[in-house]
CSV table of C-alpha atoms in Angstrom, one decimal:
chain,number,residue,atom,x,y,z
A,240,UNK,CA,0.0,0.0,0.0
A,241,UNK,CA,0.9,3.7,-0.5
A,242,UNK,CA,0.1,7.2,1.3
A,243,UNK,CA,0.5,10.3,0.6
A,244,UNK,CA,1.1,13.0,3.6
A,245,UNK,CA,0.2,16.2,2.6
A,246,UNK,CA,3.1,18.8,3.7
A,247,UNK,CA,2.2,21.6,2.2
A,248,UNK,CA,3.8,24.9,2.9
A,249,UNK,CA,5.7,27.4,5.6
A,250,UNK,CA,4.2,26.2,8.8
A,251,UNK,CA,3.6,29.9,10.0
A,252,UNK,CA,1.4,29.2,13.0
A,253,UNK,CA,4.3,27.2,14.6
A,254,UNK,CA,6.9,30.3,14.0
A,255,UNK,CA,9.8,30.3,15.4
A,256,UNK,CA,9.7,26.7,16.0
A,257,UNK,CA,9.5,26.0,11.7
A,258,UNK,CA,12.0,29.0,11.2
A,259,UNK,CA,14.5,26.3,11.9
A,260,UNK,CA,13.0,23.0,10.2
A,261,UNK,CA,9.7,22.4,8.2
A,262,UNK,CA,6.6,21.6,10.3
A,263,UNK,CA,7.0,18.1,9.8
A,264,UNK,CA,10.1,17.5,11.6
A,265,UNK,CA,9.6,19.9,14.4
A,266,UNK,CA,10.1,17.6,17.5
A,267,UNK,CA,6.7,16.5,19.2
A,268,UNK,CA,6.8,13.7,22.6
A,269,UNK,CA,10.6,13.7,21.2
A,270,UNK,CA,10.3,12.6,17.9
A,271,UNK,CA,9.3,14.4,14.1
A,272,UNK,CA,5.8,14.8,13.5
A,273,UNK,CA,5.8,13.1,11.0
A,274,UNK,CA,7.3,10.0,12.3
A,275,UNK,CA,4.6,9.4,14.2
A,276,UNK,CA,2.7,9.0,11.3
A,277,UNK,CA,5.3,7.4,9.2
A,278,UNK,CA,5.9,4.5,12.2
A,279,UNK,CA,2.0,4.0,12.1
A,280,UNK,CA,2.0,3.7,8.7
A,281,UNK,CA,4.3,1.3,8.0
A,282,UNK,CA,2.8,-0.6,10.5
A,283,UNK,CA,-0.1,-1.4,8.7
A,284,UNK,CA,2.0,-2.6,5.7
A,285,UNK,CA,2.6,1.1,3.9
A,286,UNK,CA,5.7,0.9,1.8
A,287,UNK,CA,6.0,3.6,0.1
A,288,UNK,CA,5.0,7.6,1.6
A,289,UNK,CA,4.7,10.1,-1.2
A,290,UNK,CA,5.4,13.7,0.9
A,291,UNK,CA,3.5,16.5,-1.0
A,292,UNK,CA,5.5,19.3,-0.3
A,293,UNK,CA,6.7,22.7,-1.4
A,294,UNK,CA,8.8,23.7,0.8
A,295,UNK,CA,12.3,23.1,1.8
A,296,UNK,CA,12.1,19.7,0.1
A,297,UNK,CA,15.8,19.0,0.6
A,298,UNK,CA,15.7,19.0,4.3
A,299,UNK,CA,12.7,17.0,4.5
A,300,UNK,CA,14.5,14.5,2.4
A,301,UNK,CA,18.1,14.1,3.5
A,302,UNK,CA,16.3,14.0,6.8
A,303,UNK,CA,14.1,11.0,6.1
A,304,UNK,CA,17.0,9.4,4.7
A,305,UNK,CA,18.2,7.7,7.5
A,306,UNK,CA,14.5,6.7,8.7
A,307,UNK,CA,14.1,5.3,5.3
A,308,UNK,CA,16.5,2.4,6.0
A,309,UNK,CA,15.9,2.1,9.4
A,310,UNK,CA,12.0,1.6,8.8
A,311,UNK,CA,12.6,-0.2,5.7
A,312,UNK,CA,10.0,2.0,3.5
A,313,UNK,CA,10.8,4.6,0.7
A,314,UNK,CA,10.0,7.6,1.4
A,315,UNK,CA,9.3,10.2,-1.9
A,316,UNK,CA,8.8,13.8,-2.7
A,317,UNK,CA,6.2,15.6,-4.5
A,318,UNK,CA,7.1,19.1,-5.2
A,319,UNK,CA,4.7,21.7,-6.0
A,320,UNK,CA,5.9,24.5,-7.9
A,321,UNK,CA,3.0,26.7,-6.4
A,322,UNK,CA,0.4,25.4,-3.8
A,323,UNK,CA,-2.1,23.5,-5.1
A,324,UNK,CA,-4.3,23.3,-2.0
A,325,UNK,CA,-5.0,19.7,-0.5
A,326,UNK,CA,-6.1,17.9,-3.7
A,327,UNK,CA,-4.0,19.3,-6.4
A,328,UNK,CA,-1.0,17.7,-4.8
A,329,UNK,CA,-2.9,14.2,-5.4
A,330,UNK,CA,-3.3,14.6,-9.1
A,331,UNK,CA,0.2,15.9,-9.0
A,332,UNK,CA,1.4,12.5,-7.5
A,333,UNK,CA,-0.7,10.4,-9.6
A,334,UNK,CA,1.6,8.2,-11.0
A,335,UNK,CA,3.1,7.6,-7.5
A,336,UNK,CA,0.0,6.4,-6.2
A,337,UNK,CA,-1.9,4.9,-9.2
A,338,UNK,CA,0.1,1.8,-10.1
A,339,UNK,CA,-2.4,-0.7,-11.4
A,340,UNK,CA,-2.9,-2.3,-8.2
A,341,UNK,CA,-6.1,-1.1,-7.6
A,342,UNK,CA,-5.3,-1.4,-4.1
A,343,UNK,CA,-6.8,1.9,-1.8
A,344,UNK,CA,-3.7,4.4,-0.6
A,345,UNK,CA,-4.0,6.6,2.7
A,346,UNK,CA,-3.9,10.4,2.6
A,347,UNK,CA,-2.9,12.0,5.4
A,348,UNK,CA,-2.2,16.0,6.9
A,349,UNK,CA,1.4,16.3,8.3
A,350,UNK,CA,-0.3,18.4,11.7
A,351,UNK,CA,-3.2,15.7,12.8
A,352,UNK,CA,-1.6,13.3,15.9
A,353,UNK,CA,-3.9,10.4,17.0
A,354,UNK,CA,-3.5,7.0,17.6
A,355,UNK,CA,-3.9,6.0,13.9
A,356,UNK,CA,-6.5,3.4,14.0
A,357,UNK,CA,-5.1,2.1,10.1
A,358,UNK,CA,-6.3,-1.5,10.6
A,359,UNK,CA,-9.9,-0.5,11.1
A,360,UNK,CA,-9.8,2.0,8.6
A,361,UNK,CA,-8.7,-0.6,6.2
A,362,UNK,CA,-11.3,-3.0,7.2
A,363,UNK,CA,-14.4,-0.9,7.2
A,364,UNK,CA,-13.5,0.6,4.3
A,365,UNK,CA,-13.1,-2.6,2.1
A,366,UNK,CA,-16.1,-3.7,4.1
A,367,UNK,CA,-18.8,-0.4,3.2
A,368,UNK,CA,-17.5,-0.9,-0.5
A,369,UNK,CA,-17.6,3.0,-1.4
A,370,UNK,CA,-15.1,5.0,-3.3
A,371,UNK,CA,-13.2,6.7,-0.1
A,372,UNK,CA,-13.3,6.8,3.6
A,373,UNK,CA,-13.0,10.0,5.9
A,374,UNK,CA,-11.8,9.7,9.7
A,375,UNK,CA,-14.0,11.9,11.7
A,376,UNK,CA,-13.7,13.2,15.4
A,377,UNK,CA,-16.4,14.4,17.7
A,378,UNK,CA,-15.7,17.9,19.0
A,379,UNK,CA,-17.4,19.9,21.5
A,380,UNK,CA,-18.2,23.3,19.6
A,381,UNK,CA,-18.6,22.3,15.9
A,382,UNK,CA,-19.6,26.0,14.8
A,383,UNK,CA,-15.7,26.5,14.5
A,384,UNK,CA,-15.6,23.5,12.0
A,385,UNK,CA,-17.0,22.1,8.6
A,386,UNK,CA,-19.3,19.7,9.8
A,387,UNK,CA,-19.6,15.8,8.3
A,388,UNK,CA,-23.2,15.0,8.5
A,389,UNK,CA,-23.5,11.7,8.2
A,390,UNK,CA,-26.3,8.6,8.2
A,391,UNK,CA,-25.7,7.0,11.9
A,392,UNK,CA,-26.2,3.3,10.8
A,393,UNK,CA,-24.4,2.8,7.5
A,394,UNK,CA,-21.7,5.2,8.3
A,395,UNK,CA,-22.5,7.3,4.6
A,396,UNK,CA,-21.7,11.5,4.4
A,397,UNK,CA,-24.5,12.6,3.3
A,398,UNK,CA,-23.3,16.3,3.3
A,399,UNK,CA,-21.0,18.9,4.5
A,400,UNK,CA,-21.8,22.0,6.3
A,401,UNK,CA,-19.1,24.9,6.8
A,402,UNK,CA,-19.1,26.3,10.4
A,403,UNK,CA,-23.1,25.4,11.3
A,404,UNK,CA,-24.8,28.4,12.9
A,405,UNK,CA,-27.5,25.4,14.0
A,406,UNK,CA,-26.5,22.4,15.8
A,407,UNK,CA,-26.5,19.7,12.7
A,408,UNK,CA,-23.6,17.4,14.5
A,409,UNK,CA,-20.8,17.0,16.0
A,410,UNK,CA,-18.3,15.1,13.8
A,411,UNK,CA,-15.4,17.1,11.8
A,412,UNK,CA,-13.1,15.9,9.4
A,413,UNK,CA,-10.0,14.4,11.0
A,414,UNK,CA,-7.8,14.9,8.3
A,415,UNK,CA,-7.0,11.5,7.5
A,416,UNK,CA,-8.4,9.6,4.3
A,417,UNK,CA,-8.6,6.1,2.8
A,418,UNK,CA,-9.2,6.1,-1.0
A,419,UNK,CA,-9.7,4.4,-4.0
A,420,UNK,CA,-7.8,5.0,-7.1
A,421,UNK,CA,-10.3,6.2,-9.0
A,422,UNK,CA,-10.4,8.8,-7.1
A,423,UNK,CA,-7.8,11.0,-8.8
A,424,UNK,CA,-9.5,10.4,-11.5
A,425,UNK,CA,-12.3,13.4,-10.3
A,426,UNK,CA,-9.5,15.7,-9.7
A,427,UNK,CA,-7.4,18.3,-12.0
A,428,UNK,CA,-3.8,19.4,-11.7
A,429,UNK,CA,-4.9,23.0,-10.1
A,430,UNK,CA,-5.1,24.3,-6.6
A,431,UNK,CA,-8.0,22.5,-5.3
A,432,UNK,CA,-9.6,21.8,-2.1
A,433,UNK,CA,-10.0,18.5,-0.9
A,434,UNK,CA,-12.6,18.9,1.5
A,435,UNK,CA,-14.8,21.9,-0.4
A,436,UNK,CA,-14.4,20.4,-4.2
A,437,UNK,CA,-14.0,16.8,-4.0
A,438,UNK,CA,-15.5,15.2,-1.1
A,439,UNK,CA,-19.1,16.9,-1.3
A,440,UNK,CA,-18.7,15.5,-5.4
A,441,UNK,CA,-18.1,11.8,-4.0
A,442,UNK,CA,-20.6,12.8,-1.2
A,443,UNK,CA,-23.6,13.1,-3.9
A,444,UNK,CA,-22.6,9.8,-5.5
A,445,UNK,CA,-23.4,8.0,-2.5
A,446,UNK,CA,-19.7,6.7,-2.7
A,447,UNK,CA,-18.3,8.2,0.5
A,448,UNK,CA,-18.2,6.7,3.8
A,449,UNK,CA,-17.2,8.0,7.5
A,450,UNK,CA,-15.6,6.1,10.5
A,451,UNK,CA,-15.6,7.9,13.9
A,452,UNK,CA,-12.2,7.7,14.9
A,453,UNK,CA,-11.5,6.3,18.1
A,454,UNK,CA,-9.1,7.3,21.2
A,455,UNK,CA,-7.7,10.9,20.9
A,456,UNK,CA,-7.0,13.5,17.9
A,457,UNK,CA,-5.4,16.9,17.7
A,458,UNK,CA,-4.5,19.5,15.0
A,459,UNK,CA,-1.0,20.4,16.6
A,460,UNK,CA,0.0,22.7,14.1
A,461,UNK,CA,-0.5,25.7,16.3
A,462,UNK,CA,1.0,26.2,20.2
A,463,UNK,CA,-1.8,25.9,21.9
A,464,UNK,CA,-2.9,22.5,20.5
A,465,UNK,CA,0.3,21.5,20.4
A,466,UNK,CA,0.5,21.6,24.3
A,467,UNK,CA,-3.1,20.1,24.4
A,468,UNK,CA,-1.9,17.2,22.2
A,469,UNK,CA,1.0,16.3,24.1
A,470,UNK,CA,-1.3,16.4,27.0
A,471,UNK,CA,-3.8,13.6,25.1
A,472,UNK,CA,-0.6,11.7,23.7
A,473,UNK,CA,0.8,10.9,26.4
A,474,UNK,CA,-2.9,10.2,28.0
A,475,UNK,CA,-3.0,7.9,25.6
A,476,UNK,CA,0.6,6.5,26.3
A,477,UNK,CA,-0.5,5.9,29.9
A,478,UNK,CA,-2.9,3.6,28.7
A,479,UNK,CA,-0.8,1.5,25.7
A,480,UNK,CA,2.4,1.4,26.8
A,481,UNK,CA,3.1,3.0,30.2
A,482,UNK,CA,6.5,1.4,30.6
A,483,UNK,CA,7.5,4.0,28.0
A,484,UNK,CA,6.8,7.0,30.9
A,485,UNK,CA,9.1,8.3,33.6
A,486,UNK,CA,8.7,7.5,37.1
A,487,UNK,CA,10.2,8.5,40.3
A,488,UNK,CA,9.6,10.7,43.2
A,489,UNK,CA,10.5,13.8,41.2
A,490,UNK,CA,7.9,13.1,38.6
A,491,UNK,CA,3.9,14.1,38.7
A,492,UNK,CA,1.6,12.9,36.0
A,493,UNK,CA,3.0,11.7,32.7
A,494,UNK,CA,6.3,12.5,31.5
A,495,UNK,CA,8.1,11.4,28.7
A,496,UNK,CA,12.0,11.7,28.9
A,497,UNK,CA,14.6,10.4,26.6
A,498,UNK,CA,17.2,8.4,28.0
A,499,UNK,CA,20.3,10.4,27.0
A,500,UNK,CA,18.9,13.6,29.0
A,501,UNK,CA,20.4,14.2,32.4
A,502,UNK,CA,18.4,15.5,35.5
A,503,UNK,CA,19.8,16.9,38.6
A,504,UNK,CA,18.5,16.5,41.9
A,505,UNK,CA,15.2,18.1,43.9
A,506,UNK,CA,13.3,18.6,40.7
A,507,UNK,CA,9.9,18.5,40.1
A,508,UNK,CA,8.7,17.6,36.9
A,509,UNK,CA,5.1,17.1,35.7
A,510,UNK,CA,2.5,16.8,34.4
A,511,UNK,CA,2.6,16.6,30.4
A,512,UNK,CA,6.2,16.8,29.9
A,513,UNK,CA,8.2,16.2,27.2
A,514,UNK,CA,11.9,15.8,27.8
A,515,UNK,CA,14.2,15.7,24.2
A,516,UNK,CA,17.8,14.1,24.1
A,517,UNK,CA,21.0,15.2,25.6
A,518,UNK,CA,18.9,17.6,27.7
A,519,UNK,CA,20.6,18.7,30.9
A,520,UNK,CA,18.0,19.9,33.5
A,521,UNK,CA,19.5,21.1,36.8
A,522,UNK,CA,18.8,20.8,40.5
A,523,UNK,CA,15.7,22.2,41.6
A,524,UNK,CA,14.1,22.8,38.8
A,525,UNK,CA,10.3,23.2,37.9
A,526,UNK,CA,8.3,22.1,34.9
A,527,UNK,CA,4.6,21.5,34.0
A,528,UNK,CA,2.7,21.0,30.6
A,529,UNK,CA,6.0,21.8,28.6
A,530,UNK,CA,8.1,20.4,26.0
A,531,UNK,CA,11.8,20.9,26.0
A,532,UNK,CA,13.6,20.2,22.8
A,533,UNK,CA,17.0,18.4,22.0
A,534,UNK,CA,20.3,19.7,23.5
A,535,UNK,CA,18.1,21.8,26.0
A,536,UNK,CA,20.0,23.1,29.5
A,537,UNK,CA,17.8,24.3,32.4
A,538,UNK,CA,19.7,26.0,35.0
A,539,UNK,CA,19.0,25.5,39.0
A,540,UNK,CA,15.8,27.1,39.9
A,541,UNK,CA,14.5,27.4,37.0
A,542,UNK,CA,10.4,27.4,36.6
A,543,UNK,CA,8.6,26.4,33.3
A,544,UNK,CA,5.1,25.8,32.3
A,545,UNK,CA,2.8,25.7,29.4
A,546,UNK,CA,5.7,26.5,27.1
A,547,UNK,CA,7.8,25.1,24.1
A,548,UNK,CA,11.8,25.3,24.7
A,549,UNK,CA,13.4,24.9,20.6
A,550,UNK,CA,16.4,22.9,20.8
A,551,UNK,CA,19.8,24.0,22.0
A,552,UNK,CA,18.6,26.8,24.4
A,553,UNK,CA,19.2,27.4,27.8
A,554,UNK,CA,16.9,28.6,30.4
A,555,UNK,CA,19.3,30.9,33.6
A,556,UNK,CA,19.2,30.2,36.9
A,557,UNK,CA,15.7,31.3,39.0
A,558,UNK,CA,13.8,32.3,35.6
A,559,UNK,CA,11.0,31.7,34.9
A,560,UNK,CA,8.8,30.8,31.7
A,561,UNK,CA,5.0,30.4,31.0
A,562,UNK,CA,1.8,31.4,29.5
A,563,UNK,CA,2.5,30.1,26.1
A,564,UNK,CA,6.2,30.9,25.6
A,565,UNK,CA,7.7,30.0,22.7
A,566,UNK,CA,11.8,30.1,22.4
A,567,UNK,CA,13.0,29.3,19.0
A,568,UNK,CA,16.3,27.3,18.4
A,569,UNK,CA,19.5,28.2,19.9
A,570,UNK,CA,17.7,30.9,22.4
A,571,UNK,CA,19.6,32.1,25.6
A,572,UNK,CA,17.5,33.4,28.7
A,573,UNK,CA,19.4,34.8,31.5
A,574,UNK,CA,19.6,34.2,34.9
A,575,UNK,CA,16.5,35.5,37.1
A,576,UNK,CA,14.5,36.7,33.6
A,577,UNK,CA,11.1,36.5,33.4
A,578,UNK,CA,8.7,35.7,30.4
A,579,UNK,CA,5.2,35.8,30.0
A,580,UNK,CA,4.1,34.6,26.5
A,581,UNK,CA,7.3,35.5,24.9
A,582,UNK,CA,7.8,34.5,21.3
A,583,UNK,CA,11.5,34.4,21.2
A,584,UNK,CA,13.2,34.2,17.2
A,585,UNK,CA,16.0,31.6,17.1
A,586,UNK,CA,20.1,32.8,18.0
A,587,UNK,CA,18.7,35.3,20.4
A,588,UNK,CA,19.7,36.3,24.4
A,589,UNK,CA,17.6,37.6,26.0
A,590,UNK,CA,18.6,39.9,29.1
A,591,UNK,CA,15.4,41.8,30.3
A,592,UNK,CA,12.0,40.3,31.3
A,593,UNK,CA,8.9,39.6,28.8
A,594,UNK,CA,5.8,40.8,30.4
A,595,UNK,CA,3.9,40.7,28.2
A,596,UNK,CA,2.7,38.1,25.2
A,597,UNK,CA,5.0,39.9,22.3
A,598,UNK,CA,7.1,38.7,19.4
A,599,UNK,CA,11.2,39.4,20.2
A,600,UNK,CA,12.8,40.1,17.1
């Protein structure tokens, strides 16, 4: 089997984080994004990802390299010249995905983390028969969201509705697709939506199916839901594999921390933590809902929650970070600073407190 991840462009909601590397393989629970997805995947029996991408290619690639022969799957590019939107980028890779087999590929977006239910998806759709499957996941205020209406008892989308004034359901598009070759065949090489252009099409063909997907899901490619993600990730970890979790006095709630990183004594770390490799956190130290990135060091004293730390920083002795802080690669604090929401641009030092949520040049 085949998917195609859909890559797409700059990654601007996650500045300064993709400043440094393309969405995709900004760390998250101490691996890429999309490794996650890549690792699931293959799991199922994928062996060859298509990445539909046009950005940065290169790095994306000589990155994967090495994941390629470790996972024992090939791992392609698509390149867009200019963004074709989230179907364009199929028709674009159509000879990559269409090769006679007849066999259904996967299409998935690089931001969405779940727990990847693939073998059901692959069952129910070969079992419904229809053209193409949608994942879809319940959400609690679907007036932010295009809506997937849906008949309860076969499972068929009926129709779509674009941020619902009136309650008409609860079940959004998860971002994560099963479909059949013939597929491509209903879309052109132009920027073209996905969601708006092809799906209703299928839709009113009677051809496309929904599964409700189960366990967690999160759009991470923003801050905020990247900090709630990690959160249900490692929720979810708790529950699979909990061997995989730090323990200890030191440690509240779940924490994830890789075995290379060092921490010093009378710390307290927890809950929903994410700890990278070759970290050094020092004695005394304080962190809550956070992820710190590879090559971190925390100084003694230091206090950190609800923040993302970009790899190779350090954090000074007695400072303190929170409220959504964001420190790009290669970022120095200073001893005793404080910063409240600061958005920090990578190769910086910073000297004087943040007090406010701003953007440091």
């Amino acid at each position: 089997m085949k998917a195609l991840i859909l890559v797409g462009g700059f990654g601007t909601r996650l500045r300064p984080l993709t400043l440094s590397f393309p969405k995709p393989l900004v760390d998250f629970a101490n691996k890429p994004m999309i490794l996650h997805q890549i690792e699931a995947l293959k799991e199922v029996g994928v062996t060859e990802v298509v990445l539909a991408i046009n950005y940065r290619p290169e790095v994306m690639i000589n990155f994967l390299k090495d994941f390629e022969d470790k996972l024992g799957i090939t791992i392609t590019c698509s390149q867009e010249t200019e963004p074709l939107g989230t179907a364009g980028p199929l028709a674009l890779a159509r000879d990559k995905l269409a090769d006679g087999s007849g066999e259904p590929f996967f299409v998935l977006n690089s931001d969405v983390i779940s727990e990847y239910p693939f073998a059901e998806l692959i069952e129910y759709h070969k079992r419904h028969g229809g053209e193409a499957t949608i994942m879809v996941t319940k959400v609690d205020e679907p007036s932010k969201y295009g809506v997937v209406v849906m008949e309860e008892a076969t499972g068929r989308v009926e129709r779509f509705v674009e941020k619902p004034k009136i309650f008409v359901g609860n079940k959004i598009n998860a971002g994560i697709y099963l479909l059949n070759p013939s597929v491509l065949d209903r879309i052109e090489l132009r920027p073209t939506s996905i969601e708006k252009e092809v799906f209703p099409q299928i839709a009113a063909d009677q051809q496309l199916y929904a599964m409700v997907l189960p366990g967690f899901w999160m759009d991470v490619g923003q801050p905020r839901d990247y900090i709630t993600g990690l959160r249900l990730y490692l929720d979810s970890l708790r529950k699979k594999s909990a061997a995989r979790l730090a323990t200890g006095a030191h440690v509240v709630g779940n924490v994830l921390v890789h075995e290379s990183a060092k921490i010093g004594e009378g710390c307290l770390i927890g809950p929903d933590v994410a700890i990278g490799p070759g970290c050094v956190v020092e004695d005394g130290v304080r962190l809550s809902r956070c992820t710190v990135m590879r090559g971190v060091r925390i100084k003694k004293h230091a206090c950190i929650s609800n923040s993302i730390i970009g790899w190779h920083s350090t954090v000074g002795q007695w400072a303190r970070i929170e409220n959504m802080t964001i420190l790009g690669e290669d970022v120095h604090v200073c001893d005793e600073v404080y910063s409240n929401g600061g958005v920090v641009l990578p190769h910086k030092e910073i000297k004087s407190s943040i007090l406010k949520p701003e953007i440091v040049m």
